[in-house]
Short mmCIF file of C-alpha atoms and ligand atoms in Angstrom, two decimals:
data_model
loop_
_atom_site.label_atom_id
_atom_site.label_comp_id
_atom_site.label_asym_id
_atom_site.label_seq_id
_atom_site.Cartn_x
_atom_site.Cartn_y
_atom_site.Cartn_z
CA MET A 3 76.84 98.75 123.47
CA THR A 4 79.32 100.22 121.02
CA ILE A 5 78.29 100.06 117.38
CA ARG A 6 81.42 99.70 115.30
CA VAL A 7 81.70 100.93 111.74
CA TRP A 8 82.59 97.37 110.72
CA ASP A 9 82.32 94.13 112.65
CA TYR A 10 82.49 90.45 111.70
CA LEU A 11 81.65 88.75 115.00
CA ALA A 12 77.93 88.20 114.33
CA GLU A 13 78.81 86.79 110.91
CA TYR A 14 81.38 84.49 112.53
CA ASP A 15 78.75 83.23 114.98
CA ALA A 16 76.50 82.33 112.06
CA GLU A 17 79.25 80.74 109.94
CA ARG A 18 81.51 79.31 112.63
CA GLU A 19 81.10 75.64 111.75
CA ASP A 20 81.94 76.23 108.12
CA ILE A 21 84.97 78.41 108.93
CA ILE A 22 86.37 75.95 111.47
CA ASP A 23 85.78 73.13 108.99
CA ALA A 24 87.73 75.09 106.36
CA VAL A 25 90.68 75.43 108.73
CA GLU A 26 90.53 71.74 109.65
CA THR A 27 90.31 70.75 105.98
CA VAL A 28 93.58 72.55 105.22
CA PHE A 29 95.38 71.37 108.35
CA ARG A 30 94.52 67.77 107.45
CA SER A 31 95.26 68.14 103.72
CA GLY A 32 98.97 67.43 103.93
CA GLN A 33 99.80 70.47 101.81
CA LEU A 34 99.92 73.79 103.63
CA VAL A 35 101.20 76.08 100.85
CA LEU A 36 99.82 76.40 97.29
CA GLY A 37 97.70 73.28 97.66
CA GLN A 38 94.20 72.24 96.62
CA SER A 39 92.47 75.14 98.36
CA VAL A 40 94.36 77.87 96.50
CA LYS A 41 93.87 75.98 93.23
CA GLY A 42 90.18 75.47 93.97
CA PHE A 43 89.60 79.06 95.00
CA GLU A 44 91.39 80.37 91.91
CA ALA A 45 89.22 78.25 89.63
CA GLU A 46 86.02 79.27 91.41
CA PHE A 47 86.89 82.98 91.57
CA ALA A 48 87.71 82.99 87.85
CA ALA A 49 84.45 81.14 87.12
CA TYR A 50 82.46 83.64 89.22
CA HIS A 51 83.81 86.37 86.92
CA GLY A 52 83.46 84.33 83.78
CA VAL A 53 87.13 84.83 82.93
CA GLY A 54 89.96 82.42 82.24
CA HIS A 55 92.33 83.02 85.15
CA SER A 56 92.61 84.06 88.75
CA VAL A 57 95.92 84.11 90.64
CA GLY A 58 95.76 84.13 94.44
CA VAL A 59 98.23 86.45 96.17
CA ASP A 60 98.94 87.56 99.72
CA ASN A 61 97.04 90.88 99.74
CA GLY A 62 95.41 93.49 97.54
CA THR A 63 98.39 95.83 97.46
CA ASN A 64 100.58 93.09 96.05
CA ALA A 65 97.81 92.08 93.63
CA ILE A 66 98.12 95.60 92.14
CA LYS A 67 101.92 95.49 92.24
CA LEU A 68 102.25 92.11 90.56
CA ALA A 69 99.54 92.90 88.02
CA LEU A 70 101.31 96.14 87.06
CA GLN A 71 104.57 94.24 86.65
CA ALA A 72 102.85 91.50 84.66
CA LEU A 73 101.39 94.23 82.40
CA GLY A 74 104.92 95.49 81.77
CA VAL A 75 104.60 98.65 83.88
CA GLY A 76 107.83 99.73 85.56
CA PRO A 77 110.31 102.55 86.14
CA GLY A 78 109.73 105.56 83.91
CA ASP A 79 106.11 104.67 83.16
CA GLU A 80 103.14 106.77 84.21
CA VAL A 81 99.94 105.28 85.60
CA VAL A 82 96.76 107.37 85.67
CA THR A 83 94.58 106.95 88.74
CA VAL A 84 92.77 108.95 91.44
CA SER A 85 93.89 110.54 94.69
CA ASN A 86 90.58 109.77 96.43
CA THR A 87 91.38 106.11 97.08
CA ALA A 88 92.88 103.84 99.69
CA ALA A 89 96.57 104.78 99.75
CA PRO A 90 97.68 101.22 98.78
CA THR A 91 96.48 101.82 95.19
CA VAL A 92 99.16 104.46 94.88
CA VAL A 93 101.70 102.74 97.13
CA ALA A 94 101.64 99.82 94.69
CA ILE A 95 102.21 102.04 91.64
CA ASP A 96 105.13 103.69 93.40
CA ALA A 97 106.54 100.33 94.52
CA VAL A 98 107.02 99.12 90.94
CA GLY A 99 108.93 102.31 90.17
CA ALA A 100 106.19 103.89 88.08
CA THR A 101 104.83 107.42 88.57
CA PRO A 102 101.22 107.92 89.69
CA VAL A 103 99.34 110.64 87.78
CA PHE A 104 96.07 111.84 89.28
CA VAL A 105 92.81 113.04 87.82
CA ASP A 106 90.00 114.51 89.91
CA ILE A 107 86.78 112.77 90.90
CA ARG A 108 83.14 113.44 90.15
CA GLU A 109 81.11 115.15 92.84
CA GLN A 110 78.05 112.91 92.45
CA ASP A 111 79.64 109.49 93.02
CA TYR A 112 83.24 110.24 94.13
CA LEU A 113 84.60 108.16 91.22
CA MET A 114 87.31 108.94 88.65
CA ASP A 115 86.30 111.78 86.32
CA THR A 116 87.09 109.89 83.14
CA ASP A 117 86.62 113.08 81.08
CA GLN A 118 89.91 114.36 82.53
CA VAL A 119 92.04 111.37 81.60
CA ALA A 120 92.85 112.39 78.01
CA SER A 121 94.34 115.69 79.23
CA VAL A 122 96.97 114.00 81.46
CA LEU A 123 98.24 111.44 78.95
CA THR A 124 101.89 111.77 77.92
CA ASP A 125 104.18 109.59 75.84
CA ARG A 126 105.18 107.89 79.09
CA THR A 127 101.63 106.90 80.07
CA ARG A 128 101.43 103.15 80.10
CA CYS A 129 98.43 102.18 82.18
CA LEU A 130 95.03 103.45 83.37
CA LEU A 131 94.12 102.37 86.89
CA PRO A 132 90.48 103.15 87.73
CA VAL A 133 89.34 102.39 91.30
CA HIS A 134 85.79 101.08 91.74
CA LEU A 135 85.57 103.01 94.98
CA TYR A 136 83.16 102.37 97.86
CA GLY A 137 81.52 99.52 95.90
CA GLN A 138 80.48 101.34 92.74
CA PRO A 139 82.05 100.73 89.31
CA VAL A 140 83.73 103.42 87.25
CA ASP A 141 82.35 103.75 83.70
CA LEU A 142 85.16 102.04 81.78
CA GLY A 143 83.82 102.85 78.30
CA PRO A 144 85.81 106.08 77.85
CA LEU A 145 88.95 104.40 79.24
CA VAL A 146 88.65 101.45 76.87
CA ASP A 147 88.48 103.91 73.95
CA LEU A 148 91.52 105.85 75.17
CA ALA A 149 93.47 102.65 75.80
CA ALA A 150 92.80 101.43 72.28
CA LYS A 151 93.79 104.77 70.75
CA HIS A 152 97.02 105.21 72.76
CA ASP A 153 98.04 101.57 73.30
CA LEU A 154 97.54 101.64 77.07
CA ARG A 155 96.76 98.84 79.49
CA ILE A 156 93.85 98.96 81.94
CA LEU A 157 94.15 97.59 85.48
CA GLU A 158 90.96 97.72 87.56
CA ASP A 159 91.33 98.18 91.33
CA CYS A 160 88.45 95.97 92.51
CA ALA A 161 89.40 95.87 96.19
CA GLN A 162 86.06 97.47 97.10
CA ALA A 163 83.85 96.10 94.34
CA HIS A 164 83.42 92.31 94.59
CA GLY A 165 80.16 91.52 92.83
CA ALA A 166 79.49 95.09 91.64
CA ARG A 167 78.19 95.56 88.11
CA ARG A 168 77.85 98.30 85.54
CA ASP A 169 75.32 97.73 82.74
CA GLY A 170 75.22 94.12 83.91
CA VAL A 171 78.99 93.65 83.53
CA LEU A 172 80.90 92.52 86.64
CA ALA A 173 83.64 94.82 87.93
CA GLY A 174 86.99 93.25 87.11
CA THR A 175 86.08 91.74 83.75
CA THR A 176 86.72 94.64 81.34
CA GLY A 177 90.35 95.67 81.84
CA ASP A 178 93.48 93.73 80.86
CA ALA A 179 93.67 92.64 84.50
CA SER A 180 92.02 93.34 87.83
CA ALA A 181 93.25 93.36 91.41
CA PHE A 182 91.16 92.22 94.38
CA SER A 183 91.78 92.41 98.12
CA PHE A 184 90.26 90.02 100.65
CA TYR A 185 91.24 92.09 103.67
CA PRO A 186 88.66 91.18 106.35
CA THR A 187 86.52 94.33 105.93
CA LYS A 188 86.07 93.87 102.18
CA VAL A 189 82.83 92.67 100.61
CA LEU A 190 84.49 89.26 100.25
CA GLY A 191 86.78 89.16 103.26
CA ALA A 192 89.18 86.52 104.58
CA TYR A 193 90.08 85.88 108.23
CA GLY A 194 93.38 87.61 107.63
CA ASP A 195 95.07 88.92 104.47
CA GLY A 196 94.50 87.81 100.89
CA GLY A 197 94.27 89.07 97.34
CA ALA A 198 93.86 87.97 93.74
CA ILE A 199 94.59 89.00 90.18
CA VAL A 200 91.87 88.25 87.65
CA THR A 201 92.52 88.23 83.91
CA ASP A 202 91.45 86.63 80.67
CA ASP A 203 94.99 86.79 79.33
CA GLN A 204 97.09 83.63 79.66
CA GLU A 205 100.39 85.50 79.49
CA ILE A 206 99.43 87.97 82.26
CA ALA A 207 98.23 85.07 84.42
CA ASP A 208 101.43 83.06 83.87
CA ARG A 209 103.59 86.06 84.65
CA SER A 210 101.61 86.85 87.81
CA ARG A 211 102.01 83.24 88.93
CA ARG A 212 105.78 83.44 88.48
CA LEU A 213 106.05 86.83 90.18
CA ARG A 214 104.27 85.58 93.33
CA PHE A 215 106.65 82.58 93.52
CA TYR A 216 110.19 84.04 93.56
CA GLY A 217 110.06 84.55 89.79
CA MET A 218 110.22 80.81 89.19
CA ALA A 219 108.56 79.03 86.29
CA GLU A 220 109.45 75.71 87.88
CA ARG A 221 110.93 74.93 91.27
CA TYR A 222 114.37 76.26 92.06
CA PHE A 223 114.83 78.08 88.73
CA VAL A 224 114.25 81.83 88.60
CA VAL A 225 113.30 83.17 85.17
CA GLU A 226 112.14 86.65 86.05
CA THR A 227 113.19 89.47 88.40
CA PRO A 228 112.42 91.55 90.39
CA ALA A 229 110.13 88.91 91.88
CA HIS A 230 108.39 88.28 95.20
CA ASN A 231 107.02 85.76 97.60
CA SER A 232 103.36 86.77 97.45
CA ARG A 233 101.41 83.53 97.75
CA LEU A 234 97.81 83.38 98.94
CA ASP A 235 97.74 81.40 102.18
CA GLU A 236 96.08 77.99 101.92
CA VAL A 237 93.86 78.49 105.00
CA GLN A 238 92.61 81.86 103.77
CA ALA A 239 91.96 80.35 100.33
CA GLU A 240 89.76 77.60 101.81
CA ILE A 241 87.84 80.14 103.91
CA LEU A 242 87.41 82.30 100.81
CA ARG A 243 86.03 79.32 98.84
CA ARG A 244 83.34 78.86 101.46
CA LYS A 245 82.57 82.58 101.58
CA LEU A 246 82.56 83.02 97.78
CA GLY A 247 79.44 80.84 97.72
CA ARG A 248 77.78 83.47 99.93
CA LEU A 249 79.10 86.58 98.15
CA ASP A 250 75.76 87.39 96.54
CA GLU A 251 74.09 87.05 99.97
CA TYR A 252 76.60 89.45 101.52
CA VAL A 253 75.88 91.95 98.76
CA ALA A 254 72.12 91.58 99.27
CA GLY A 255 72.64 92.16 103.01
CA ARG A 256 74.63 95.31 102.35
CA ARG A 257 71.96 96.59 99.97
CA ALA A 258 69.29 96.01 102.62
CA VAL A 259 71.33 98.06 105.13
CA ALA A 260 71.73 100.84 102.52
CA GLN A 261 68.00 100.78 101.84
CA ARG A 262 67.21 101.19 105.55
CA TYR A 263 69.60 104.15 105.80
CA ALA A 264 67.96 105.73 102.75
CA GLU A 265 64.53 105.36 104.35
CA GLY A 266 65.69 106.59 107.75
CA LEU A 267 67.86 109.51 106.62
CA GLY A 268 66.54 110.45 103.17
CA ASP A 269 64.73 113.55 104.46
CA THR A 270 67.77 115.01 106.31
CA ASP A 271 70.38 117.36 104.84
CA LEU A 272 72.97 114.59 104.83
CA VAL A 273 74.00 113.77 101.25
CA LEU A 274 73.45 110.01 100.88
CA PRO A 275 75.25 107.79 98.31
CA HIS A 276 74.13 108.42 94.75
CA VAL A 277 73.91 105.30 92.64
CA THR A 278 74.94 106.27 89.14
CA GLU A 279 72.55 105.05 86.45
CA GLY A 280 73.53 101.61 85.19
CA ASN A 281 75.45 100.74 88.37
CA GLU A 282 74.75 98.00 90.89
CA HIS A 283 76.38 99.28 94.09
CA VAL A 284 77.72 96.74 96.63
CA TYR A 285 78.20 99.30 99.45
CA TYR A 286 81.65 98.32 100.67
CA VAL A 287 81.27 101.46 102.74
CA TYR A 288 78.27 103.75 103.16
CA VAL A 289 79.71 107.19 102.51
CA VAL A 290 77.64 110.27 103.34
CA ARG A 291 78.54 113.92 103.19
CA HIS A 292 77.92 117.06 105.23
CA PRO A 293 79.79 120.40 105.42
CA ARG A 294 79.88 120.13 109.25
CA ARG A 295 81.29 116.61 109.22
CA ASP A 296 83.78 117.03 112.06
CA GLU A 297 81.16 118.33 114.51
CA ILE A 298 78.81 115.47 113.60
CA ILE A 299 81.49 112.85 114.22
CA GLU A 300 82.45 114.45 117.53
CA ARG A 301 78.86 114.51 118.77
CA LEU A 302 78.13 110.92 117.69
CA LYS A 303 80.95 109.71 119.94
CA GLY A 304 78.57 110.51 122.81
CA TYR A 305 76.20 107.84 121.45
CA ASP A 306 78.91 105.16 121.37
CA ILE A 307 78.71 104.97 117.59
CA HIS A 308 81.94 104.73 115.62
CA LEU A 309 82.25 106.38 112.25
CA ASN A 310 85.06 106.32 109.77
CA ILE A 311 86.38 108.64 107.07
CA SER A 312 87.33 107.01 103.79
CA TYR A 313 89.59 108.88 103.26
CA PRO A 314 90.58 111.87 105.36
CA TRP A 315 93.72 112.80 103.37
CA PRO A 316 93.79 112.63 99.57
CA VAL A 317 96.86 110.61 98.62
CA HIS A 318 98.59 113.53 96.84
CA THR A 319 98.54 115.55 100.09
CA GLN A 320 100.28 112.83 102.14
CA THR A 321 103.91 113.33 103.11
CA GLY A 322 105.10 110.15 101.42
CA PHE A 323 103.83 111.44 98.08
CA ALA A 324 105.05 115.04 98.35
CA LYS A 325 107.69 113.94 95.82
CA LEU A 326 104.98 113.82 93.14
CA GLY A 327 104.73 117.61 93.34
CA TYR A 328 100.96 118.12 93.52
CA ALA A 329 100.24 121.50 95.11
CA ALA A 330 97.25 122.05 97.41
CA GLY A 331 94.29 122.91 95.22
CA SER A 332 95.43 120.83 92.25
CA LEU A 333 92.54 118.36 92.65
CA PRO A 334 89.77 120.65 93.92
CA VAL A 335 86.83 118.23 94.06
CA THR A 336 88.90 115.52 95.76
CA GLU A 337 90.25 117.98 98.31
CA ARG A 338 86.92 119.62 99.11
CA LEU A 339 85.01 116.35 99.50
CA ALA A 340 87.72 114.86 101.74
CA GLY A 341 86.65 117.46 104.32
CA GLU A 342 82.96 116.50 104.14
CA ILE A 343 82.68 112.74 103.72
CA PHE A 344 82.27 110.13 106.44
CA SER A 345 81.00 106.56 106.63
CA LEU A 346 78.18 105.09 108.69
CA PRO A 347 78.41 101.52 110.06
CA MET A 348 78.01 99.06 107.17
CA TYR A 349 78.32 95.29 107.07
CA PRO A 350 75.83 92.58 106.11
CA SER A 351 75.28 91.30 109.67
CA LEU A 352 74.52 94.78 111.09
CA SER A 353 71.23 94.25 112.93
CA ALA A 354 68.16 96.36 112.16
CA ASP A 355 68.13 97.31 115.83
CA ALA A 356 71.67 98.63 115.80
CA GLN A 357 70.99 100.39 112.55
CA ASP A 358 67.95 102.13 113.96
CA LYS A 359 70.10 103.38 116.84
CA VAL A 360 72.51 104.86 114.30
CA ILE A 361 69.67 106.49 112.37
CA ASP A 362 68.11 107.97 115.54
CA ALA A 363 71.46 109.26 116.79
CA VAL A 364 72.33 110.86 113.45
CA ARG A 365 68.91 112.51 113.29
CA GLN A 366 69.30 113.92 116.80
CA VAL A 367 72.80 115.21 116.09
CA LEU A 368 71.71 116.86 112.84
CA ALA A 369 68.70 118.47 114.50
CA ALA A 370 70.93 119.95 117.23
CA LEU A 371 73.60 121.40 114.89
C1 LIG B 425 91.95 97.54 100.61
C2 LIG B 425 92.38 98.21 99.36
C3 LIG B 425 93.62 97.95 98.76
C4 LIG B 425 94.69 97.15 99.43
O1 LIG B 425 94.35 95.87 99.79
P1 LIG B 425 95.18 95.14 100.95
O2 LIG B 425 94.64 93.73 100.89
O3 LIG B 425 94.84 95.83 102.23
O4 LIG B 425 96.61 95.22 100.62
C5 LIG B 425 93.89 98.54 97.54
N1 LIG B 425 93.00 99.35 96.94
C6 LIG B 425 91.81 99.65 97.50
C7 LIG B 425 90.88 100.57 96.78
C8 LIG B 425 91.46 99.11 98.75
O5 LIG B 425 90.29 99.43 99.30
#
């Protein structure tokens, strides 16, 4: 049987009644768009984070886009982020007309090297956009200091970090605003697309709400452009409400999978994820590293085990971003690690049996290299 790098079918089997009930609840509610489920989910997601506001939107990319716009970021502004991220982080910056500016990552945890941020600031820098990649939070302390000194906004990309903490503080609660994705594979995943903006700032929340609804403050009257139709779907919102109650369980499940990998592979020459001191990792993906990555992936295909690479091409090397003018070699750690990283199957309902097959196969492949 094929072991996929991510799968939700076992989870669906276990939660089917609740999911079907969520769908039925919305279908019978009499209000299919921006109804009680979106309102309820927004209140509960904000409460989970202990912040004032959450605004449900249609996906994570648009959560970033709308949040940037709500923060006043637009054409001519520069936004500092990383190139080792899901491309949508950067697609969203570009889509609001701003210019992405990259800093390199740290070798030990693949996260933004915050020491480099000061050196790329210009008088056009408007926003810092750290990505809590793979499920581990960036240390925001240095960014908060820089933001205060240079009057910058901070937007956290939390698409991979639902429930992650640093020094006890939940990802998404430090910056001016945060953007979440509920794409099915995420730690909190919908049965389709979804996203949210989280903020403690009333003005940013109000603006985000208008921007997702044609720019209207009340029906039929546009007060703000450029605007969008970026509403969170009512069915997805109801499913997310049910699943939010189990978020901490999903995280515990992912940690158990990570623990089993560490026990099964800790003595090999594979570099396993390093949890930076102070961090509580939620293992959105389980990223390992080896200089002979491509051979390992090729050989594991023979065992019917699927692996993934997050991400094979740093964003600055992709054709669509050639216009930014980053030459090969400009982000050396990002570029080198992109050739070595790959991800093992990771999701909370991955069975111990399947996981042991992965561990055995990886051990055999490594031994035969
Ligand atoms: C998934 C993801 C996004 C985009 O979310 P979508 O819901 O797919 O639009 C943005 N940033 C990061 C880091 C992601 O992992």
